[in-house]
XYZ file of C-alpha atoms in Angstrom:
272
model
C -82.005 -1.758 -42.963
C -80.699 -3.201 -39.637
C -77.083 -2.334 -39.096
C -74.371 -3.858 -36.457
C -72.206 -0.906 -34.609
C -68.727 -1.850 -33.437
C -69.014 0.579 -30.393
C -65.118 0.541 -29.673
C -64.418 1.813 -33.386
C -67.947 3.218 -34.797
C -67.417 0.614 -37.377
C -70.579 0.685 -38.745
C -71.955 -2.495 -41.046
C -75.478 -2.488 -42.797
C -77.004 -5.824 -43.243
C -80.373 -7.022 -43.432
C -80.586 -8.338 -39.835
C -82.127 -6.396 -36.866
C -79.461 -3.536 -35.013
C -77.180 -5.439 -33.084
C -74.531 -3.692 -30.934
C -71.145 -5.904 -30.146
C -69.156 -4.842 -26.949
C -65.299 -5.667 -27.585
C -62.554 -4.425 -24.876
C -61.143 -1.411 -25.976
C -57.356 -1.687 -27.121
C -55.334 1.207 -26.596
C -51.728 1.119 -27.603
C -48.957 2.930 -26.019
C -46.102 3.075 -27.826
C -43.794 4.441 -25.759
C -44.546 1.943 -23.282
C -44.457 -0.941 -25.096
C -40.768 0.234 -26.491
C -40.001 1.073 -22.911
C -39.160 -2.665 -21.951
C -37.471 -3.340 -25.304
C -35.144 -0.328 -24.581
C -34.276 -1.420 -21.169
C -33.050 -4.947 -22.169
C -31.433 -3.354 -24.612
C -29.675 -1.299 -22.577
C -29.174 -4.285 -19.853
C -27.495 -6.543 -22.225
C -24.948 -3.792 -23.530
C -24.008 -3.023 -19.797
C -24.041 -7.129 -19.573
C -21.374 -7.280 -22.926
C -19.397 -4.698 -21.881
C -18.559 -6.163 -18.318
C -18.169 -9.513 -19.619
C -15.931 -8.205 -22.448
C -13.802 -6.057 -19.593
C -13.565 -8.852 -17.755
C -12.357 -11.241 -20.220
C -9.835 -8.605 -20.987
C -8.816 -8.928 -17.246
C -8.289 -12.562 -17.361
C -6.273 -11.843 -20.595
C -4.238 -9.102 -18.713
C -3.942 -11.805 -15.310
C -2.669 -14.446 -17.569
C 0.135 -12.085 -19.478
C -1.457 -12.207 -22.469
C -0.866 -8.023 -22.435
C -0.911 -7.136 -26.060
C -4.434 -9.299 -26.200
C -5.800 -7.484 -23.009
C -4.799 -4.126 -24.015
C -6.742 -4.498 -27.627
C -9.692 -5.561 -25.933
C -10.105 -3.135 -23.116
C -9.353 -0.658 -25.675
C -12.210 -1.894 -27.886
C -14.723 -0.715 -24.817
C -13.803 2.523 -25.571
C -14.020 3.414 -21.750
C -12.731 4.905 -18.717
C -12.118 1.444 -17.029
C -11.180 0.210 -20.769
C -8.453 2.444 -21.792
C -7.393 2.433 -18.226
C -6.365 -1.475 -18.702
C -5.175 -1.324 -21.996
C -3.296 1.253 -20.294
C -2.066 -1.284 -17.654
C -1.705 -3.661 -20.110
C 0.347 -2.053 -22.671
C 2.745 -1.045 -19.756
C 3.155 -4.429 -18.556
C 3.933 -5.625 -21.836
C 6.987 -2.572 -22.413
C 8.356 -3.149 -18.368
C 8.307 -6.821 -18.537
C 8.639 -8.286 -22.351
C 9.065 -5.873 -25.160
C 12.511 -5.273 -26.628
C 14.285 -2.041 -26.139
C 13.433 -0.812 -29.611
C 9.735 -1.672 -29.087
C 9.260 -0.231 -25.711
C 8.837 3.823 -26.553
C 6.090 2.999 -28.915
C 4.152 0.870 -26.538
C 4.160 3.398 -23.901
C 3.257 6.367 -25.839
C 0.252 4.334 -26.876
C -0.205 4.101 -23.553
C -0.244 7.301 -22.309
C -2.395 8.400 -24.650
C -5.171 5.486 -23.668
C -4.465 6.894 -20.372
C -5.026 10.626 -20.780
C -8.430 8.789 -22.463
C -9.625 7.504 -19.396
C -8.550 10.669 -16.992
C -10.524 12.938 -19.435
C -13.909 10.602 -18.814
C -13.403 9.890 -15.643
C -11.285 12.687 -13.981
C -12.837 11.229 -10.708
C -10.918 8.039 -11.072
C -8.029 7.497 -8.749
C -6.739 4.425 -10.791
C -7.180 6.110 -14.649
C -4.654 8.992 -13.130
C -2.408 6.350 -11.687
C -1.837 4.633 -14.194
C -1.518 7.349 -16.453
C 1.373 8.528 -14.164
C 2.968 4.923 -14.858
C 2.666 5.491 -18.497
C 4.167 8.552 -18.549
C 6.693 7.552 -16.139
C 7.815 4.584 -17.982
C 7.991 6.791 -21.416
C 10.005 8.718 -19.757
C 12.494 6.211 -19.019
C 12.910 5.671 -22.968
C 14.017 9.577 -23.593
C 16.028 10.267 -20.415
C 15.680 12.120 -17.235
C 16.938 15.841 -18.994
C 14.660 15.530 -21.904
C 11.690 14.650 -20.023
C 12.205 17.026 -17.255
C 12.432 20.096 -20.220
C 9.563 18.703 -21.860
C 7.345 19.068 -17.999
C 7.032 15.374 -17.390
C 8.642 15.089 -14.049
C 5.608 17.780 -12.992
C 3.079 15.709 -14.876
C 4.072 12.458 -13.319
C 3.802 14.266 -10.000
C 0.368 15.394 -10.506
C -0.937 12.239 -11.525
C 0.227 10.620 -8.501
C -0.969 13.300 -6.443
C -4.419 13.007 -7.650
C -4.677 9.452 -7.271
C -3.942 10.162 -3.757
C -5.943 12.775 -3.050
C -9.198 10.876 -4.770
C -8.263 7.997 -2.699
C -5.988 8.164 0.410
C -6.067 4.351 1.105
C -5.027 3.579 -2.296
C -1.955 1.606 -1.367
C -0.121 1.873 -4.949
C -0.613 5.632 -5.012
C 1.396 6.448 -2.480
C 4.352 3.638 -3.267
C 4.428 5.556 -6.323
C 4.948 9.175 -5.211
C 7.185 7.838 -2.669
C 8.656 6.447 -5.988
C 8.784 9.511 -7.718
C 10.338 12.090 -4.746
C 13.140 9.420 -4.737
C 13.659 9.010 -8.046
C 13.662 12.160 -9.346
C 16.526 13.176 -6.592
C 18.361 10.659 -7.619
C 18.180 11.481 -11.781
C 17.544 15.264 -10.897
C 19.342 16.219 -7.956
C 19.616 20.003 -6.714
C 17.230 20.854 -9.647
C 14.670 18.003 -8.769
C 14.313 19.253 -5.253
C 14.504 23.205 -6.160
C 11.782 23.201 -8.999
C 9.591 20.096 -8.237
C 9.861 19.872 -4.550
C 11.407 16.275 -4.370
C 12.214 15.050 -0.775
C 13.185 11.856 0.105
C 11.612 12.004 3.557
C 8.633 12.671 1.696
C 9.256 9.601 -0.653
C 10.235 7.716 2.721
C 6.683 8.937 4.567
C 5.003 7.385 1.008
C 6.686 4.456 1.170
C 5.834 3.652 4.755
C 1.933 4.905 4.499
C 1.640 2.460 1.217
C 3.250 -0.854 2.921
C 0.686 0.102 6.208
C -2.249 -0.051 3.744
C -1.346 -2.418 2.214
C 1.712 -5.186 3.817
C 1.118 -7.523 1.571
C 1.645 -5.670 -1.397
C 4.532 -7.258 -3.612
C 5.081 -4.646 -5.864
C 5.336 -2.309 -2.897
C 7.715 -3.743 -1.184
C 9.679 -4.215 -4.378
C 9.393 -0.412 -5.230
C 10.613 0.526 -1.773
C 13.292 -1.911 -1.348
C 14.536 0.092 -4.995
C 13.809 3.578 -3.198
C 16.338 2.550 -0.133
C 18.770 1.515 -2.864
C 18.361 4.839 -4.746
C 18.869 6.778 -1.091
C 22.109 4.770 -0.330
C 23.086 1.240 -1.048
C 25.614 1.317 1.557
C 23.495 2.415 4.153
C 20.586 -0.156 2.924
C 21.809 -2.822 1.295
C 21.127 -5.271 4.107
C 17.292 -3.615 4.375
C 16.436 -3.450 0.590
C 17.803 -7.620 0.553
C 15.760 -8.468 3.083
C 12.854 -6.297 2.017
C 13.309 -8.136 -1.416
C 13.258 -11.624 -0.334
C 9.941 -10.782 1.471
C 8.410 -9.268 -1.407
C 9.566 -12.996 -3.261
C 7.409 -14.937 -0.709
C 4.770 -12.605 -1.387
C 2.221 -15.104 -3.371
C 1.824 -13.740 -6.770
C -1.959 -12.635 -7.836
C -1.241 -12.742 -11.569
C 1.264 -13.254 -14.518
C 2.532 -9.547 -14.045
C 3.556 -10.334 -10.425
C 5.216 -13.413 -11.507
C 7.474 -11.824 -13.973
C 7.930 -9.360 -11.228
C 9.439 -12.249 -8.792
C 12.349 -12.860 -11.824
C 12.836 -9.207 -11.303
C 13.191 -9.579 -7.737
C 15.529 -12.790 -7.746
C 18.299 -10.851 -9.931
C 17.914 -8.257 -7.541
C 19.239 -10.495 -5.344
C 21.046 -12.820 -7.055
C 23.212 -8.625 -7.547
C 23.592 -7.894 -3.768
C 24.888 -11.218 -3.323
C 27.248 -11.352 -6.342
């Protein structure tokens, strides 16, 4: 009986025609290479969602809508995320909250932002800005308490970080210059025996973090406050004019703009 023989599969079929032999291409299927492309675009449109969902929490955060930003960037769940939420939930506390709201928003904070340090402890902006939200908390429990509990120290390392990750970073070293004047001026004797404060330090901070970075309104806000802190009398005329520049400063986003009604009762004090 004649028989036709599928060579690619040995099918064999018996019929009553003569042998016949059928060449067909043979089909071999990789499975791992076919998923290979399916994985990849996978991949690609998760990276694609996450940057367009970090950047609509940006615009969120750039138009003041904090508390909106904040639960977004969260939502990412990371580094970069909990770093803005971070940011976010910060802004919200310095510039809107009320009093009795402001200690719970900045815990919440900190902890977003010892989030981000921990998976990306390479990042010179998750450890700034989880120097800000400890530095802010701290403001909501007072200078005592927070130096016995090691926050001054914390703050201080955070900062120091930041700088040493990135030495250009203009904000880092406005806010150690920050935080040597500040904590002399809430800590004193004990500030500059057990932390190492220094106001010439601050002062050197200051002045590398405005030549980074001139334009930089919340920089020359910060250090107009810092000559304040070392001696009004001595700086009034220096921190007013330093604080009318930082007003002409154009403002990049909502928080800077908040910042500028900050600024103008600043002034609107040294002239009253």
């Amino acid at each position: 009986m004649g028989e036709v023989r599928f060579v690619d599969t040995g099918l064999t079929l018996r019929q009553g025609a003569p042998t016949r032999t059928i060449n067909r291409p043979k089909v071999m299927l990789n499975k791992t290479a076919l998923f290979v492309p399916f994985l990849a675009a996978a991949l690609c449109s998760l990276a694609n969602a996450a940057a367009n969902s970090l950047e609509s929490a940006r615009t969120a955060y750039d138009e003041g809508r904090f508390l909106e930003a904040a639960e977004m960037a969260e939502a990412l769940g990371t580094a970069q995320g909990f770093t803005l939420a971070n940011l976010s939930l910060v802004a919200h506390g310095y510039y809107i909250a009320d009093d009795d709201e402001k200690q719970g928003l900045y815990e919440r904070a900190m902890a977003l932002g010892e989030k981000a340090v921990d998976l990306d402890p390479d990042d010179a902006e998750s450890a700034l800005r989880w120097g800000h939200a400890m530095g802010r908390y701290t403001q909501t429990i007072g200078s005592l308490k927070a130096f016995r509990q090691g926050y001054a120290g914390r703050i201080r390392e955070a900062f120091e970080k930041a700088v040493s990750i990135d030495p250009d970073m203009a904000e880092a070293h406005i806010s150690l210059g920050a935080w040597h004047v500040e904590g002399i001026k809430a800590g004193g004797f004990m500030a500059r025996a057990t932390l190492g404060a220094s106001n010439r330090t601050g002062a050197n901070h200051y002045e590398r973090g405005l030549e980074l970075d001139p334009d930089s309104k919340v920089g020359v806000y910060e250090y107009a406050r810092g000559l304040l802190m070392l001696s009004e009398r001595k700086n009034r005329e220096r921190a007013r004019e330093m604080f009318v520049n930082a007003l002409e400063i154009p403002p990049a986003n909502a928080a800077d703009r908040l910042l500028d009604e900050k600024i103008a009762r600043k002034i609107a004090k040294l002239d009253g």
